[in-house]
Amino acid sequence: MKLGFFFGAGAEISYGLPSGGKFAIDLFRQDPSPFRTAFRHQLQTIDVMSTYATDWLPQGFKEKRIHAFGRSEFTCLIESSIEYRRTEIIRRLNQFDSECDAAMSTLGISRELLEQKFSEVVGSSIGDRVYTHAIKLNELLAKDVNLFGSNYYSAMLDIVKNSDNSDDLKRYVTAFLQLLVGAHGQDLVCKLNQELFETAPDDLPIFDDISGMFRLEFNRIGSTALELLLEENRSFGTADSDTGLSLFCAIAQNVLESIFTTVLDYQKLIDDHFRYLFSPETDWAKFTKMVIFLKIARDYIQSQAPDISTISSEGYYHDLADFVNNHEFSAIGTANYNSLLAPIFEQQKMSIPEVIHLNGCVHDYYNPYKNTVVTCENTDELDQSQIYVPFILTQSGLKPLTSVTMSRRYVQLFDAYNDSDAIVVVGFGFNKDDSHINGLFRELIESYGKKLFVISRDVDGSAEQQQRDLRKKLRISNSYSKSVVVVPVNSNTRCIGEELWVNYVISMLKPDDIQEAKHGK
């Protein structure tokens, strides 16, 4: 049997690597200073009299200030997150108690301890008093808001009201409130802008001229949340000696971070800057911000990669050991930037085909002047007379995909998948940001009759529910329902029932399926 595999960030979480959301948050917590210094040295090596410098770089580029993303870009992050992920923000805030329960489990805080510390401050139990009727959001924004009926959010409000020096917790409850109002407010603004006139003549364009008049003040929405997450990287103790105030701060911090790991969207920020990689003389500030961002991204990704020799836990890559002895890989693709799979297999003295990185990797470098991608282990191998930046395709920047090197990767992987009995995807979210990858799978399913197995988490819903959601993400009709199979597994054991995910997939593939795959049906 010949299978193709594709891995996303979820496949490497068990090896200690961050999820895609945590990666996004941590990127903006990094100190840009050493990367500015390194880029300054890089600029000094460029010949000011070369055609490259005189035609492409601005006058005095060696002395110009090198910029990096900072506070001024935080508003853009909030705007993009609320505009495109507002439904998810509202959903998460509506289940605030569940979010807090998960945070307490993560932090190791028992309900009994929290109840005790809360009672010492307020004199009652959590849930005895809730603010359902005491606080009511304007019905123009929303008619049904669950946050004020939450036991934990109500408890946080009581702690703020009954504690001295509660500024920390006050900022957290304010942050959640800002997100709630901002997400519902964005919904209202969109409706007003799209439906300003319920009816209007099609042949009178003046009505189009006054549409889109309303907008939110994003610099006041979510700014507190981003300050708490990005500026301070806050942490709190959770020992028995801690107060109710500090315990609720720890829980609130964890919930806030958990929400932002799913909603933080920086595509607009990247879109507003990426184009200037190709024209530094047009806007040097945006050019250098993008260069520094990519350097920070590469350094952070490399710093998160575990030492293979010290990996004690097993994960999805280790699970392939039996597969490689009895079956064949057609190809292995990944949206990840590190490549743990190859060294893990080398450690076990097993061979695999080359891992194809569709979003770039830590060994890929991009020359925006020539729109070329080169791969090398050591930066000393790069042409020092021109600027190369790490090729880390984070949420946007599709233009490098037009380079010959990247086009070949896609064609190579597509052809190999087409020569497979089936394709197995692990830990990949099929999000809108990855439409270039989603299209590859859609083409294989619709035009070449390939079967796609998607390994997911059982806590994310039933197989049927996740399968419906996946068809929507891939934009394929129900007629292809048998071509997409979701396999929900236990996150810890990676099993469905008692069977390991890879063995389950093999058992699901019938001889007829394999024959159809070979004939492209």
Short mmCIF file of C-alpha atoms in Angstrom, two decimals:
data_model
loop_
_atom_site.label_atom_id
_atom_site.label_comp_id
_atom_site.label_asym_id
_atom_site.label_seq_id
_atom_site.Cartn_x
_atom_site.Cartn_y
_atom_site.Cartn_z
CA MET A 1 0.00 0.00 0.00
CA LYS A 2 1.25 3.45 -0.92
CA LEU A 3 0.09 6.43 1.17
CA GLY A 4 0.87 10.13 1.03
CA PHE A 5 1.09 12.09 4.30
CA PHE A 6 0.68 15.76 5.13
CA PHE A 7 1.47 17.25 8.55
CA GLY A 8 0.40 20.49 10.22
CA ALA A 9 1.27 22.12 13.54
CA GLY A 10 -1.02 19.78 15.48
CA ALA A 11 1.18 16.81 14.59
CA GLU A 12 4.13 18.28 16.53
CA ILE A 13 2.44 19.53 19.72
CA SER A 14 3.24 16.26 21.51
CA TYR A 15 6.94 16.98 20.82
CA GLY A 16 6.71 20.26 22.71
CA LEU A 17 6.26 22.62 19.75
CA PRO A 18 3.64 25.38 20.09
CA SER A 19 0.30 25.35 18.33
CA GLY A 20 -0.22 27.78 15.46
CA GLY A 21 -2.06 30.21 17.74
CA LYS A 22 0.57 30.25 20.48
CA PHE A 23 3.21 30.69 17.79
CA ALA A 24 1.38 33.81 16.58
CA ILE A 25 1.26 35.34 20.06
CA ASP A 26 4.87 34.53 20.93
CA LEU A 27 6.15 36.09 17.70
CA PHE A 28 5.02 39.51 18.88
CA ARG A 29 6.58 39.02 22.31
CA GLN A 30 10.13 38.77 20.96
CA ASP A 31 12.71 41.53 21.41
CA PRO A 32 13.68 42.84 17.93
CA SER A 33 16.96 44.51 19.05
CA PRO A 34 19.43 41.72 18.18
CA PHE A 35 17.77 41.22 14.78
CA ARG A 36 18.12 44.92 14.01
CA THR A 37 21.84 44.68 14.80
CA ALA A 38 22.27 41.59 12.59
CA PHE A 39 20.43 43.27 9.71
CA ARG A 40 22.59 46.39 10.08
CA HIS A 41 25.69 44.19 9.63
CA GLN A 42 24.06 42.58 6.60
CA LEU A 43 23.48 45.99 5.00
CA GLN A 44 27.14 46.93 5.49
CA THR A 45 28.24 44.11 3.16
CA ILE A 46 26.34 45.49 0.16
CA ASP A 47 28.34 47.38 -2.49
CA VAL A 48 26.77 50.87 -2.69
CA MET A 49 28.00 51.23 -6.29
CA SER A 50 26.39 48.04 -7.57
CA THR A 51 23.32 48.07 -9.83
CA TYR A 52 21.48 46.23 -7.06
CA ALA A 53 22.05 49.06 -4.59
CA THR A 54 21.60 52.01 -6.95
CA ASP A 55 18.45 50.70 -8.67
CA TRP A 56 16.69 48.89 -5.82
CA LEU A 57 17.73 50.28 -2.45
CA PRO A 58 17.06 53.85 -1.21
CA GLN A 59 19.76 56.49 -0.90
CA GLY A 60 21.70 56.13 2.36
CA PHE A 61 20.28 52.69 3.16
CA LYS A 62 23.29 51.75 5.30
CA GLU A 63 22.57 54.52 7.81
CA LYS A 64 18.77 54.57 7.71
CA ARG A 65 16.85 53.53 10.82
CA ILE A 66 15.77 49.89 10.94
CA HIS A 67 12.16 49.54 12.06
CA ALA A 68 10.23 46.69 13.72
CA PHE A 69 6.60 46.01 14.57
CA GLY A 70 5.54 47.70 17.82
CA ARG A 71 2.60 49.30 19.60
CA SER A 72 1.42 51.11 16.48
CA GLU A 73 0.69 47.75 14.85
CA PHE A 74 -1.32 46.34 17.79
CA THR A 75 -4.45 48.11 16.56
CA CYS A 76 -4.09 46.36 13.21
CA LEU A 77 -3.90 42.99 14.97
CA ILE A 78 -7.10 43.69 16.90
CA GLU A 79 -8.90 45.00 13.82
CA SER A 80 -8.06 41.94 11.77
CA SER A 81 -8.87 39.51 14.60
CA ILE A 82 -12.25 41.03 15.40
CA GLU A 83 -13.19 41.57 11.78
CA TYR A 84 -12.47 38.03 10.64
CA ARG A 85 -12.79 35.97 13.86
CA ARG A 86 -15.60 37.80 15.69
CA THR A 87 -17.92 34.77 15.60
CA GLU A 88 -15.28 32.66 17.36
CA ILE A 89 -14.66 35.40 19.95
CA ILE A 90 -18.37 35.54 20.78
CA ARG A 91 -18.60 31.75 20.95
CA ARG A 92 -15.67 31.47 23.34
CA LEU A 93 -16.94 34.27 25.61
CA ASN A 94 -20.40 32.68 25.67
CA GLN A 95 -18.83 29.55 27.18
CA PHE A 96 -16.69 31.47 29.66
CA ASP A 97 -17.21 29.00 32.51
CA SER A 98 -15.95 26.12 30.36
CA GLU A 99 -12.92 28.21 29.38
CA CYS A 100 -12.16 28.86 33.07
CA ASP A 101 -12.57 25.17 33.97
CA ALA A 102 -10.05 24.29 31.25
CA ALA A 103 -7.68 27.00 32.51
CA MET A 104 -7.89 25.67 36.07
CA SER A 105 -7.11 22.17 34.83
CA THR A 106 -4.08 23.49 32.91
CA LEU A 107 -2.83 25.50 35.90
CA GLY A 108 -3.53 22.78 38.47
CA ILE A 109 -5.93 24.95 40.49
CA SER A 110 -8.61 22.95 42.28
CA ARG A 111 -12.19 24.22 42.53
CA GLU A 112 -12.02 23.68 46.30
CA LEU A 113 -8.98 25.98 46.65
CA LEU A 114 -10.56 28.66 44.47
CA GLU A 115 -13.84 28.45 46.43
CA GLN A 116 -11.92 28.83 49.70
CA LYS A 117 -9.93 31.88 48.52
CA PHE A 118 -13.04 33.45 46.96
CA SER A 119 -15.04 32.99 50.15
CA GLU A 120 -12.27 34.67 52.19
CA VAL A 121 -12.69 37.81 50.09
CA VAL A 122 -16.41 37.88 49.27
CA GLY A 123 -17.98 35.75 51.99
CA SER A 124 -20.03 33.59 49.64
CA SER A 125 -19.56 30.77 47.12
CA ILE A 126 -18.79 31.11 43.43
CA GLY A 127 -22.09 31.13 41.55
CA ASP A 128 -24.20 32.39 44.44
CA ARG A 129 -24.40 35.77 42.74
CA VAL A 130 -24.37 36.32 38.98
CA TYR A 131 -24.85 39.52 37.00
CA THR A 132 -27.40 38.29 34.44
CA HIS A 133 -29.99 40.94 35.38
CA ALA A 134 -27.59 43.51 36.81
CA ILE A 135 -25.76 44.07 33.51
CA LYS A 136 -27.51 44.21 30.17
CA LEU A 137 -25.90 44.94 26.82
CA ASN A 138 -27.75 47.31 24.51
CA GLU A 139 -30.11 45.21 22.39
CA LEU A 140 -28.85 46.93 19.25
CA LEU A 141 -25.58 45.07 19.83
CA ALA A 142 -26.94 41.72 21.01
CA LYS A 143 -30.05 40.30 22.63
CA ASP A 144 -28.50 37.19 24.10
CA VAL A 145 -25.20 37.58 25.99
CA ASN A 146 -24.09 34.75 28.27
CA LEU A 147 -20.97 36.35 29.74
CA PHE A 148 -22.79 38.18 32.53
CA GLY A 149 -24.49 34.96 33.61
CA SER A 150 -21.13 33.21 33.92
CA ASN A 151 -20.25 32.05 37.43
CA TYR A 152 -16.56 32.82 37.01
CA TYR A 153 -16.93 36.21 35.31
CA SER A 154 -19.41 37.23 38.01
CA ALA A 155 -16.93 36.02 40.63
CA MET A 156 -14.18 38.12 39.04
CA LEU A 157 -16.41 41.18 39.20
CA ASP A 158 -17.13 40.47 42.89
CA ILE A 159 -13.40 40.12 43.60
CA VAL A 160 -12.75 43.48 41.92
CA LYS A 161 -15.53 45.10 43.93
CA ASN A 162 -14.40 43.67 47.26
CA SER A 163 -10.60 43.83 46.97
CA ASP A 164 -8.05 46.57 47.39
CA ASN A 165 -5.31 46.83 44.78
CA SER A 166 -7.33 44.84 42.25
CA ASP A 167 -5.99 46.73 39.23
CA ASP A 168 -4.60 43.57 37.65
CA LEU A 169 -7.90 41.67 37.69
CA LYS A 170 -9.76 44.84 36.70
CA ARG A 171 -7.71 44.94 33.48
CA TYR A 172 -8.64 41.34 32.70
CA VAL A 173 -12.39 41.79 33.20
CA THR A 174 -12.11 44.97 31.11
CA ALA A 175 -10.29 43.06 28.37
CA PHE A 176 -13.03 40.44 28.14
CA LEU A 177 -15.66 43.19 28.10
CA GLN A 178 -13.84 45.05 25.31
CA LEU A 179 -13.68 41.87 23.22
CA LEU A 180 -17.38 41.19 23.80
CA VAL A 181 -18.47 44.70 22.82
CA GLY A 182 -15.99 44.82 19.95
CA ALA A 183 -17.12 41.52 18.40
CA HIS A 184 -20.83 42.37 18.67
CA GLY A 185 -20.11 45.94 17.58
CA GLN A 186 -18.35 44.73 14.45
CA ASP A 187 -21.40 42.65 13.59
CA LEU A 188 -23.61 45.73 13.95
CA VAL A 189 -21.26 47.91 11.89
CA CYS A 190 -21.17 45.32 9.09
CA LYS A 191 -24.96 45.13 9.02
CA LEU A 192 -25.30 48.92 8.96
CA ASN A 193 -22.75 49.33 6.18
CA GLN A 194 -24.26 46.54 4.08
CA GLU A 195 -27.89 47.37 4.77
CA LEU A 196 -27.85 51.16 5.21
CA PHE A 197 -30.79 51.34 2.80
CA GLU A 198 -33.17 48.41 2.84
CA THR A 199 -34.21 49.25 -0.73
CA ALA A 200 -32.74 51.63 -3.32
CA PRO A 201 -32.91 51.91 -7.13
CA ASP A 202 -30.17 49.97 -8.93
CA ASP A 203 -29.75 52.73 -11.50
CA LEU A 204 -28.90 55.46 -8.95
CA PRO A 205 -25.24 55.04 -7.93
CA ILE A 206 -25.42 57.85 -5.36
CA PHE A 207 -26.52 55.34 -2.77
CA ASP A 208 -23.25 53.45 -3.20
CA ASP A 209 -21.34 56.66 -2.55
CA ILE A 210 -22.55 56.88 1.05
CA SER A 211 -22.28 53.22 2.01
CA GLY A 212 -19.60 52.00 4.40
CA MET A 213 -19.87 55.10 6.59
CA PHE A 214 -19.58 53.33 9.94
CA ARG A 215 -16.53 51.83 11.60
CA LEU A 216 -15.30 50.88 15.06
CA GLU A 217 -12.56 52.69 16.93
CA PHE A 218 -10.26 49.68 17.02
CA ASN A 219 -7.60 51.50 19.00
CA ARG A 220 -9.98 51.29 21.99
CA ILE A 221 -11.22 47.74 21.41
CA GLY A 222 -9.08 44.92 22.66
CA SER A 223 -6.10 47.14 23.40
CA THR A 224 -6.10 46.05 27.04
CA ALA A 225 -6.14 42.37 26.03
CA LEU A 226 -3.18 42.80 23.69
CA GLU A 227 -1.21 44.75 26.26
CA LEU A 228 -1.73 41.94 28.77
CA LEU A 229 -0.69 39.30 26.26
CA LEU A 230 2.00 40.87 24.15
CA GLU A 231 3.71 43.44 26.32
CA GLU A 232 3.98 41.79 29.69
CA ASN A 233 3.94 38.01 29.08
CA ARG A 234 2.46 37.83 32.56
CA SER A 235 2.60 34.85 34.91
CA PHE A 236 1.15 34.20 38.35
CA GLY A 237 1.82 31.65 41.02
CA THR A 238 -0.88 29.14 41.90
CA ALA A 239 0.27 27.93 45.30
CA ASP A 240 -1.99 27.52 48.34
CA SER A 241 -0.53 30.73 49.77
CA ASP A 242 -1.87 32.76 46.84
CA THR A 243 -4.88 35.00 47.29
CA GLY A 244 -8.20 34.79 45.50
CA LEU A 245 -7.12 37.85 43.54
CA SER A 246 -3.92 36.26 42.21
CA LEU A 247 -5.65 32.95 41.43
CA PHE A 248 -8.35 34.66 39.38
CA CYS A 249 -5.66 36.70 37.59
CA ALA A 250 -3.86 33.47 36.67
CA ILE A 251 -7.09 31.93 35.37
CA ALA A 252 -8.00 35.08 33.42
CA GLN A 253 -4.53 35.21 31.84
CA ASN A 254 -4.80 31.60 30.73
CA VAL A 255 -8.31 32.09 29.31
CA LEU A 256 -7.26 35.25 27.48
CA GLU A 257 -4.27 33.50 25.94
CA SER A 258 -6.38 30.47 25.03
CA ILE A 259 -8.93 32.64 23.22
CA PHE A 260 -6.26 34.56 21.34
CA THR A 261 -4.49 31.40 20.22
CA THR A 262 -7.58 30.71 18.11
CA VAL A 263 -8.53 34.24 17.05
CA LEU A 264 -5.31 36.26 16.69
CA ASP A 265 -5.15 37.14 13.02
CA TYR A 266 -2.21 39.07 11.64
CA GLN A 267 -2.87 38.56 7.95
CA LYS A 268 -3.89 42.19 7.46
CA LEU A 269 -0.71 43.33 9.19
CA ILE A 270 1.43 41.16 6.91
CA ASP A 271 -0.57 42.09 3.80
CA ASP A 272 0.00 45.79 4.53
CA HIS A 273 3.76 45.26 4.70
CA PHE A 274 4.74 42.26 2.57
CA ARG A 275 4.49 44.09 -0.76
CA TYR A 276 7.24 46.47 0.39
CA LEU A 277 9.73 43.61 0.47
CA PHE A 278 9.80 44.09 -3.29
CA SER A 279 10.25 47.88 -3.24
CA PRO A 280 12.33 49.08 -0.28
CA GLU A 281 12.86 52.49 -1.86
CA THR A 282 9.08 53.09 -1.70
CA ASP A 283 8.74 52.62 2.07
CA TRP A 284 11.91 51.70 3.90
CA ALA A 285 10.13 51.48 7.27
CA LYS A 286 7.67 48.84 6.08
CA PHE A 287 10.43 47.00 4.22
CA THR A 288 12.60 46.72 7.33
CA LYS A 289 9.64 45.81 9.54
CA MET A 290 8.91 42.86 7.28
CA VAL A 291 12.57 41.80 7.15
CA ILE A 292 12.90 41.91 10.96
CA PHE A 293 9.59 40.07 11.42
CA LEU A 294 10.73 37.20 9.20
CA LYS A 295 14.08 36.99 10.99
CA ILE A 296 12.32 36.90 14.36
CA ALA A 297 9.93 34.21 13.08
CA ARG A 298 12.79 31.98 11.92
CA ASP A 299 14.75 32.41 15.14
CA TYR A 300 11.69 31.67 17.29
CA ILE A 301 10.81 28.57 15.26
CA GLN A 302 14.35 27.23 15.55
CA SER A 303 14.46 27.94 19.29
CA GLN A 304 11.31 25.88 19.81
CA ALA A 305 12.62 22.79 18.04
CA PRO A 306 13.49 20.09 20.58
CA ASP A 307 16.81 18.29 20.67
CA ILE A 308 16.06 15.02 18.90
CA SER A 309 18.46 13.10 21.13
CA THR A 310 16.50 14.15 24.23
CA ILE A 311 12.96 13.48 22.96
CA SER A 312 11.42 11.03 25.40
CA SER A 313 7.77 11.28 24.39
CA GLU A 314 6.38 9.62 21.32
CA GLY A 315 4.10 11.23 18.78
CA TYR A 316 2.64 10.94 15.31
CA TYR A 317 6.07 10.64 13.69
CA HIS A 318 7.10 7.73 15.89
CA ASP A 319 3.80 6.03 15.06
CA LEU A 320 4.93 5.60 11.46
CA ALA A 321 7.65 3.09 12.40
CA ASP A 322 5.48 0.05 11.69
CA PHE A 323 4.08 1.63 8.53
CA VAL A 324 7.49 2.15 6.95
CA ASN A 325 8.35 -1.53 7.43
CA ASN A 326 5.24 -2.84 5.69
CA HIS A 327 4.07 -0.13 3.31
CA GLU A 328 5.36 2.67 1.09
CA PHE A 329 5.36 6.45 1.31
CA SER A 330 4.37 8.18 -1.91
CA ALA A 331 5.31 11.58 -0.50
CA ILE A 332 5.43 13.59 2.72
CA GLY A 333 4.37 17.22 2.75
CA THR A 334 4.14 19.69 5.61
CA ALA A 335 2.94 23.18 6.47
CA ASN A 336 5.42 23.25 9.38
CA TYR A 337 8.69 25.15 9.27
CA ASN A 338 10.87 22.76 11.25
CA SER A 339 11.28 19.19 10.09
CA LEU A 340 11.35 16.80 13.03
CA LEU A 341 10.23 13.84 10.98
CA ALA A 342 13.50 13.33 9.11
CA PRO A 343 15.83 13.36 12.16
CA ILE A 344 13.40 11.19 14.18
CA PHE A 345 13.48 8.58 11.41
CA GLU A 346 17.26 8.87 11.06
CA GLN A 347 17.56 8.27 14.81
CA GLN A 348 15.57 5.05 14.33
CA LYS A 349 17.68 4.12 11.28
CA MET A 350 14.72 4.29 8.90
CA SER A 351 14.48 6.14 5.61
CA ILE A 352 11.72 8.37 4.25
CA PRO A 353 11.31 10.45 1.09
CA GLU A 354 12.26 14.11 1.15
CA VAL A 355 9.87 16.17 3.28
CA ILE A 356 8.34 18.88 1.07
CA HIS A 357 7.72 22.20 2.86
CA LEU A 358 4.84 24.09 1.24
CA ASN A 359 5.09 27.16 3.49
CA GLY A 360 8.87 27.40 3.56
CA CYS A 361 11.15 26.25 6.35
CA VAL A 362 14.03 27.40 8.53
CA HIS A 363 16.52 26.44 5.80
CA ASP A 364 14.70 28.33 3.03
CA TYR A 365 15.70 31.88 2.13
CA TYR A 366 13.94 34.29 -0.17
CA ASN A 367 15.49 36.92 -2.42
CA PRO A 368 12.73 39.53 -2.97
CA TYR A 369 14.82 41.29 -5.63
CA LYS A 370 14.79 38.23 -7.88
CA ASN A 371 11.72 36.42 -6.44
CA THR A 372 13.79 33.28 -5.89
CA VAL A 373 13.94 30.76 -3.05
CA VAL A 374 17.14 28.93 -2.14
CA THR A 375 17.69 26.25 0.48
CA CYS A 376 20.87 26.04 2.54
CA GLU A 377 21.93 24.93 6.00
CA ASN A 378 24.36 27.80 6.57
CA THR A 379 23.68 31.47 5.80
CA ASP A 380 27.34 31.86 4.79
CA GLU A 381 26.41 29.98 1.62
CA LEU A 382 24.10 32.82 0.56
CA ASP A 383 25.15 35.56 -1.84
CA GLN A 384 26.22 38.30 0.60
CA SER A 385 25.91 41.02 -2.04
CA GLN A 386 22.10 40.87 -1.91
CA ILE A 387 19.48 40.72 0.85
CA TYR A 388 17.96 37.35 1.61
CA VAL A 389 15.21 36.94 4.20
CA PRO A 390 13.97 33.73 5.83
CA PHE A 391 11.22 32.19 3.75
CA ILE A 392 8.59 31.64 6.45
CA LEU A 393 5.17 32.00 4.87
CA THR A 394 3.15 33.13 7.90
CA GLN A 395 -0.54 33.74 7.10
CA SER A 396 0.12 35.66 3.90
CA GLY A 397 2.71 36.68 1.34
CA LEU A 398 1.68 34.42 -1.53
CA LYS A 399 3.89 36.08 -4.13
CA PRO A 400 6.93 33.90 -3.32
CA LEU A 401 4.81 30.90 -4.31
CA THR A 402 5.20 32.06 -7.90
CA SER A 403 8.94 31.36 -7.74
CA VAL A 404 10.12 28.39 -9.77
CA THR A 405 11.40 26.54 -6.69
CA MET A 406 8.04 26.70 -4.90
CA SER A 407 6.06 25.88 -8.03
CA ARG A 408 8.13 22.73 -8.45
CA ARG A 409 7.48 21.72 -4.84
CA TYR A 410 3.73 21.94 -5.34
CA VAL A 411 3.79 20.03 -8.61
CA GLN A 412 6.12 17.38 -7.17
CA LEU A 413 3.88 16.85 -4.14
CA PHE A 414 0.68 16.91 -6.18
CA ASP A 415 1.97 14.30 -8.65
CA ALA A 416 3.18 12.06 -5.82
CA TYR A 417 -0.17 12.31 -4.01
CA ASN A 418 -1.93 11.48 -7.26
CA ASP A 419 0.15 8.28 -7.36
CA SER A 420 -1.07 7.32 -3.87
CA ASP A 421 -3.70 4.85 -2.73
CA ALA A 422 -4.88 7.55 -0.31
CA ILE A 423 -3.69 10.73 1.42
CA VAL A 424 -3.52 11.11 5.21
CA VAL A 425 -3.53 14.57 6.82
CA VAL A 426 -2.50 15.02 10.46
CA GLY A 427 -2.76 18.17 12.60
CA PHE A 428 -3.70 20.54 9.77
CA GLY A 429 -6.62 22.98 10.17
CA PHE A 430 -7.56 23.69 6.50
CA ASN A 431 -7.99 27.36 7.45
CA LYS A 432 -8.67 30.16 4.98
CA ASP A 433 -5.06 31.32 5.29
CA ASP A 434 -4.01 28.02 3.74
CA SER A 435 -6.27 28.22 0.69
CA HIS A 436 -3.25 27.52 -1.54
CA ILE A 437 -2.87 24.12 0.19
CA ASN A 438 -6.61 23.47 0.47
CA GLY A 439 -6.89 23.87 -3.29
CA LEU A 440 -4.32 21.13 -3.82
CA PHE A 441 -6.37 18.64 -1.79
CA ARG A 442 -9.64 19.75 -3.42
CA GLU A 443 -8.22 19.14 -6.88
CA LEU A 444 -7.02 15.67 -5.90
CA ILE A 445 -10.47 14.79 -4.54
CA GLU A 446 -12.67 16.31 -7.24
CA SER A 447 -10.62 15.78 -10.38
CA TYR A 448 -8.61 12.65 -9.55
CA GLY A 449 -10.90 10.73 -7.19
CA LYS A 450 -8.43 10.54 -4.32
CA LYS A 451 -9.51 9.62 -0.80
CA LEU A 452 -8.50 11.93 2.05
CA PHE A 453 -8.18 10.74 5.65
CA VAL A 454 -7.97 13.56 8.20
CA ILE A 455 -6.71 12.77 11.71
CA SER A 456 -8.38 15.10 14.20
CA ARG A 457 -9.03 15.33 17.96
CA ASP A 458 -12.09 13.59 19.38
CA VAL A 459 -12.70 16.56 21.71
CA ASP A 460 -13.46 18.72 18.65
CA GLY A 461 -16.73 16.92 17.91
CA SER A 462 -18.05 13.76 16.32
CA ALA A 463 -16.62 12.42 13.07
CA GLU A 464 -19.83 13.37 11.22
CA GLN A 465 -19.82 16.93 12.54
CA GLN A 466 -16.14 17.46 11.78
CA GLN A 467 -16.61 15.92 8.35
CA ARG A 468 -19.35 18.43 7.50
CA ASP A 469 -17.16 21.29 8.68
CA LEU A 470 -14.22 19.99 6.66
CA ARG A 471 -16.25 19.79 3.45
CA LYS A 472 -17.17 23.45 3.96
CA LYS A 473 -13.54 24.40 4.48
CA LEU A 474 -12.46 22.48 1.39
CA ARG A 475 -15.48 23.82 -0.53
CA ILE A 476 -16.49 20.46 -1.89
CA SER A 477 -20.07 19.27 -2.31
CA ASN A 478 -21.82 16.50 -0.38
CA SER A 479 -21.40 14.23 -3.39
CA TYR A 480 -17.77 13.80 -2.30
CA SER A 481 -18.71 12.84 1.27
CA LYS A 482 -17.20 9.37 0.88
CA SER A 483 -13.94 10.87 -0.36
CA VAL A 484 -13.22 12.68 2.93
CA VAL A 485 -12.97 10.58 6.10
CA VAL A 486 -12.38 12.25 9.49
CA VAL A 487 -10.72 10.06 12.12
CA PRO A 488 -11.15 11.61 15.61
CA VAL A 489 -8.47 10.26 17.96
CA ASN A 490 -7.61 10.64 21.62
CA SER A 491 -5.04 13.45 21.90
CA ASN A 492 -2.89 11.52 24.38
CA THR A 493 -2.97 8.00 22.92
CA ARG A 494 -3.51 8.98 19.25
CA CYS A 495 -5.91 6.04 19.06
CA ILE A 496 -9.49 5.67 17.93
CA GLY A 497 -10.86 3.08 20.31
CA GLU A 498 -7.97 0.73 20.88
CA GLU A 499 -6.40 1.15 17.44
CA LEU A 500 -3.53 3.49 16.54
CA TRP A 501 -4.53 6.09 13.95
CA VAL A 502 -2.25 4.85 11.15
CA ASN A 503 -3.37 1.25 11.57
CA TYR A 504 -7.00 2.39 11.59
CA VAL A 505 -6.52 4.21 8.28
CA ILE A 506 -4.94 1.13 6.71
CA SER A 507 -7.80 -1.05 7.94
CA MET A 508 -10.31 1.41 6.44
CA LEU A 509 -8.78 1.14 2.98
CA LYS A 510 -10.50 -1.66 1.12
CA PRO A 511 -8.98 -3.33 -1.96
CA ASP A 512 -11.67 -1.68 -4.11
CA ASP A 513 -10.62 1.74 -2.82
CA ILE A 514 -7.03 1.07 -3.78
CA GLN A 515 -7.99 -0.06 -7.28
CA GLU A 516 -10.12 3.06 -7.73
CA ALA A 517 -7.26 5.25 -6.53
CA LYS A 518 -4.90 3.66 -9.05
CA HIS A 519 -7.34 4.39 -11.85
CA GLY A 520 -8.09 7.92 -10.62
CA LYS A 521 -11.77 7.29 -9.96
#
